[in-house]
GROMACS .gro file of C-alpha atoms in nm:
model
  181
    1UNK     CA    1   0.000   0.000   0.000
    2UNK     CA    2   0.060   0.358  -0.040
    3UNK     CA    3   0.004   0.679   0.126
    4UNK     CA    4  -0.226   0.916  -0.064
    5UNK     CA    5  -0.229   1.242   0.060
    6UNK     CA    6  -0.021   1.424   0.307
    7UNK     CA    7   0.174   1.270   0.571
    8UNK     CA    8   0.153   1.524   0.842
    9UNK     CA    9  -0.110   1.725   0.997
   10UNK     CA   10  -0.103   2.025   1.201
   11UNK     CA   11  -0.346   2.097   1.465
   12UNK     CA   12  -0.499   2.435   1.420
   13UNK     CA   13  -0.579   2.722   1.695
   14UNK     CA   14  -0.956   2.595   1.638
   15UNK     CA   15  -0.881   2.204   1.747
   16UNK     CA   16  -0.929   2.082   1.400
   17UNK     CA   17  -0.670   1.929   1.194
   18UNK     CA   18  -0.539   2.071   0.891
   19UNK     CA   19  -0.539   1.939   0.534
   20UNK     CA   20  -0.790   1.610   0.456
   21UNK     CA   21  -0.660   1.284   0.605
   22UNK     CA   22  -0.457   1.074   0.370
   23UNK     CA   23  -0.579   0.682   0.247
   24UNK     CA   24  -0.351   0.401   0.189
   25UNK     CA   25  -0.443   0.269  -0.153
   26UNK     CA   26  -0.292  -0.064  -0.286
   27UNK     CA   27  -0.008  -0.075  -0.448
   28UNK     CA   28  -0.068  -0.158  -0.863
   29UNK     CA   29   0.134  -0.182  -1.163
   30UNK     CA   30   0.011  -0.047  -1.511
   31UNK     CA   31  -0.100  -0.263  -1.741
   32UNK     CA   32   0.086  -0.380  -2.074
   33UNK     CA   33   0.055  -0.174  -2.420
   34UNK     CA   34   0.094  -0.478  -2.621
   35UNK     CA   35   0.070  -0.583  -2.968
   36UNK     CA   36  -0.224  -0.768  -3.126
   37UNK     CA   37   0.010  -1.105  -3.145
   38UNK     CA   38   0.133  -1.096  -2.815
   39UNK     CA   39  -0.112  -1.220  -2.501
   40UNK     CA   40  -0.090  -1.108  -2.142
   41UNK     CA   41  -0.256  -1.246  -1.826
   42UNK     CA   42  -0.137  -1.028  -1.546
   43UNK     CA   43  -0.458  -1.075  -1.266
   44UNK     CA   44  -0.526  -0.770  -1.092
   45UNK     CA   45  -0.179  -0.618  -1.147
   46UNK     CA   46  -0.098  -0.577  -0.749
   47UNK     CA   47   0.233  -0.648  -0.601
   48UNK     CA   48   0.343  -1.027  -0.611
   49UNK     CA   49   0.145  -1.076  -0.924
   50UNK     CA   50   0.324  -1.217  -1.216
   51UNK     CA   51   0.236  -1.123  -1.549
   52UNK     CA   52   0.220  -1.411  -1.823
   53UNK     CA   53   0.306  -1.377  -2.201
   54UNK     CA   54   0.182  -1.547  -2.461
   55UNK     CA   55   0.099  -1.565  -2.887
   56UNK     CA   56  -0.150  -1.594  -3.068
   57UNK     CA   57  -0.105  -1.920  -3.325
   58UNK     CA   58   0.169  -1.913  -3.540
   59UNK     CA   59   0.396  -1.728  -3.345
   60UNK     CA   60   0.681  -1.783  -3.162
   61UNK     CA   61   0.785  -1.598  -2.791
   62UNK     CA   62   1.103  -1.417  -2.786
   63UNK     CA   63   1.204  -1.301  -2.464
   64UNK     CA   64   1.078  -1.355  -2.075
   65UNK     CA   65   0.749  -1.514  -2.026
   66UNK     CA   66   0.729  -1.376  -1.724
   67UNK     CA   67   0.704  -1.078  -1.533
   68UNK     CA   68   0.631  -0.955  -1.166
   69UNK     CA   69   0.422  -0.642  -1.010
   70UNK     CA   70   0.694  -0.480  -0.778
   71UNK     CA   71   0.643  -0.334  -0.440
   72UNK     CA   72   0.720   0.012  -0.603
   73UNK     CA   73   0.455  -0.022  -0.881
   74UNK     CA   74   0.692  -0.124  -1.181
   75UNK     CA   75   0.720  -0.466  -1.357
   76UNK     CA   76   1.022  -0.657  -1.280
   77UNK     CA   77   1.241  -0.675  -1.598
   78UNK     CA   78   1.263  -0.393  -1.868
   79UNK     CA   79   1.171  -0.508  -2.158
   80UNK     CA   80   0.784  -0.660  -2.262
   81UNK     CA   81   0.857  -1.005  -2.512
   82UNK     CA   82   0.745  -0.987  -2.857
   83UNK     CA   83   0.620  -1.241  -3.117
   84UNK     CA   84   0.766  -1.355  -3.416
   85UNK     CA   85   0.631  -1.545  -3.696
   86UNK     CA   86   0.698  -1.914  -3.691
   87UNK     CA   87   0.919  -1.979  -4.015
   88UNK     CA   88   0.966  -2.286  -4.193
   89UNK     CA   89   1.289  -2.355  -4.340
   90UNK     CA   90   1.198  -2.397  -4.794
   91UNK     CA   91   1.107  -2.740  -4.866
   92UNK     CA   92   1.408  -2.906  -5.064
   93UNK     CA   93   1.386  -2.993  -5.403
   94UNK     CA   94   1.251  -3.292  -5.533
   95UNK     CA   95   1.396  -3.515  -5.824
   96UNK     CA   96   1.273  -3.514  -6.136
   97UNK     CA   97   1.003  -3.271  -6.039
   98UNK     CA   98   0.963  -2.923  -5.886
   99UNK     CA   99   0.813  -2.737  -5.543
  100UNK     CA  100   0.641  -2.436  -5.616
  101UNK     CA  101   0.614  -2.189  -5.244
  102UNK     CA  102   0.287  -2.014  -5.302
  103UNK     CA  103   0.379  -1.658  -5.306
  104UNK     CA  104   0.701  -1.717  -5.162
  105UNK     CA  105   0.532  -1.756  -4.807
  106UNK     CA  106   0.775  -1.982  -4.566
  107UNK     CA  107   0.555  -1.882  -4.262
  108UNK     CA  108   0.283  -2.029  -4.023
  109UNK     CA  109   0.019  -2.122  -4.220
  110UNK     CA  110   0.211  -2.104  -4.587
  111UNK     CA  111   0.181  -2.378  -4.888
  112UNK     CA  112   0.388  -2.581  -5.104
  113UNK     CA  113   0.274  -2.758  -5.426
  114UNK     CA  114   0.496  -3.018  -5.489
  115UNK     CA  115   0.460  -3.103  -5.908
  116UNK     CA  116   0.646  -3.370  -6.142
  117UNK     CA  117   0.782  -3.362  -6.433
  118UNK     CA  118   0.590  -3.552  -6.756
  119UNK     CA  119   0.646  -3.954  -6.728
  120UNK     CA  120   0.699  -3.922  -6.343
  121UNK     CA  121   0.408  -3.995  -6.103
  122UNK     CA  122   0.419  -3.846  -5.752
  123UNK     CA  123   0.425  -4.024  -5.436
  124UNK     CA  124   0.312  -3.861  -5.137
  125UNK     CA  125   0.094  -3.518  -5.097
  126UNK     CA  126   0.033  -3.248  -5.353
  127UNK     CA  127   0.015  -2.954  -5.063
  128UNK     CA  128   0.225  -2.899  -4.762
  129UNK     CA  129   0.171  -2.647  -4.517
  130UNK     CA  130   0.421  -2.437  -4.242
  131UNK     CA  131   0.274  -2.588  -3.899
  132UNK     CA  132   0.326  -2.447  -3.587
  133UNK     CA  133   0.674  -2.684  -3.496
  134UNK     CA  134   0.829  -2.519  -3.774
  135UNK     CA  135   0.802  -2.787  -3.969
  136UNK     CA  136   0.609  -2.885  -4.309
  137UNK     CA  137   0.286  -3.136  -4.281
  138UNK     CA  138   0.316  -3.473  -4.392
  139UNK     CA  139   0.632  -3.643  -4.564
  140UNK     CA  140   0.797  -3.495  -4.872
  141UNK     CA  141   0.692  -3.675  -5.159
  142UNK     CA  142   0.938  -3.757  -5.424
  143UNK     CA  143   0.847  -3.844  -5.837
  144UNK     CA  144   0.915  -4.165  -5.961
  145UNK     CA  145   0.949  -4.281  -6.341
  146UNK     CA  146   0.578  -4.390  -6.418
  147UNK     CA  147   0.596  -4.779  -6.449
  148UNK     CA  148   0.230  -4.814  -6.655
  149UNK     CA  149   0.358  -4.522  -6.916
  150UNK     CA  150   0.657  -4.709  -6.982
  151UNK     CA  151   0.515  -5.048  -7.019
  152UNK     CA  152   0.179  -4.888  -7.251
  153UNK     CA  153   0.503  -4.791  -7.476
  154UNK     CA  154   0.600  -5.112  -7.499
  155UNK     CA  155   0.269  -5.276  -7.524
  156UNK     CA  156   0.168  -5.013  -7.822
  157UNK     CA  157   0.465  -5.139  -8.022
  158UNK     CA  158   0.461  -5.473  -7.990
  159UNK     CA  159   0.051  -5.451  -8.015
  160UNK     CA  160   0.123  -5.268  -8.357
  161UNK     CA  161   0.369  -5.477  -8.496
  162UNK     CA  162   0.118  -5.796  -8.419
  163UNK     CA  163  -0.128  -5.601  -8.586
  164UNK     CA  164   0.089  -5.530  -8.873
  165UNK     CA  165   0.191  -5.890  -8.927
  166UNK     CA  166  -0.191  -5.988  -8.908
  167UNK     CA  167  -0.270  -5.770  -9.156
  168UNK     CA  168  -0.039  -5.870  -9.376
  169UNK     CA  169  -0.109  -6.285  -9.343
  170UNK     CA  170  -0.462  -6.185  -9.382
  171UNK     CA  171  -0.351  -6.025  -9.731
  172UNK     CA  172  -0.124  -6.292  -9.805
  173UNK     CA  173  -0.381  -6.601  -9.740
  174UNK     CA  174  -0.680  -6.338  -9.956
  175UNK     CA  175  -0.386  -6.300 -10.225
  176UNK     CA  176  -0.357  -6.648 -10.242
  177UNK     CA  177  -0.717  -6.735 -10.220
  178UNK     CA  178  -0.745  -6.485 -10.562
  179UNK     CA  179  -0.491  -6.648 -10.721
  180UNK     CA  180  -0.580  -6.977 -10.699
  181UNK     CA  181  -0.957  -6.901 -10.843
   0.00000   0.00000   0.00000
């Protein structure tokens, strides 16, 4: 507590007291200007309290998490924590295909398209996001060479050159068949 109002009093030549008699009022700290990413529980901000910092989601706290209301009315510490955006280090890239950061964002909360290159299939997720470990969702997918492509390649050749060598018996054998009328 503190004294409000003056200590002393004089008695006058009338038997009152001078001046109005003083109050103690608690003792209280101010409260935190803060920005809109940064959280603060601080209770009734009266000496032993202890302010608690926070962030919002997606955000990372730099700094003490903690401060306390001091007997003189000031917040132990001098400096109030701030919040930082959690980053993501960029994806690597993948073989035989490409990762495309939408709009370069490597922040909470930012995408990655992962693509492949013609004749490779991919094999994991299309979309990644920047979680709030710092990390990217799911495992990195990676592009393999497209087994079915290659063997419908094959097939189509050898399928055509069967159907070639039909073809041509079946003109042979209707040759022959002419002739022999």
């Amino acid at each position: 507590f503190k004294l409000e109002g003056v200590s002393r009093r004089l008695c006058s030549e009338d038997g009152t007291w001078g001046n109005d008699s003083p109050i103690c009022v608690e003792i209280t700290c101010p409260s935190f200007n803060v920005s809109e990413n940064l959280l603060v529980n601080a209770g009734k901000r009266l000496v032993g309290d202890i302010a608690k910092f926070s962030c919002t989601k997606g955000r990372i706290l730099i700094g003490n998490d903690t401060r306390t209301c001091l007997s003189n009315g000031r917040w132990s510490g001098n400096k109030i924590p701030i919040c930082k955006p959690v980053e993501c280090e960029r994806p690597n890239d993948v073989e035989n295909g490409r990762v495309i950061v939408i709009n370069e964002i490597t922040t909470y909360g930012g995408s990655a398209e992962y693509h492949c290159i013609p004749n490779y299939n991919r094999i994991g997720p299309y979309l990644r996001k920047c979680m709030e470990d710092a990390k990217w969702s799911g495992d990195e997918p990676r592009c393999e060479l497209a087994v079915n492509d290659a063997q419908n390649d094959d097939n189509f050749g050898t399928g055509l050159a069967v159907s070639a060598a039909v073809i041509i018996i079946l003109l042979i054998f209707i040759l022959i068949v002419f002739l022999h009328r």
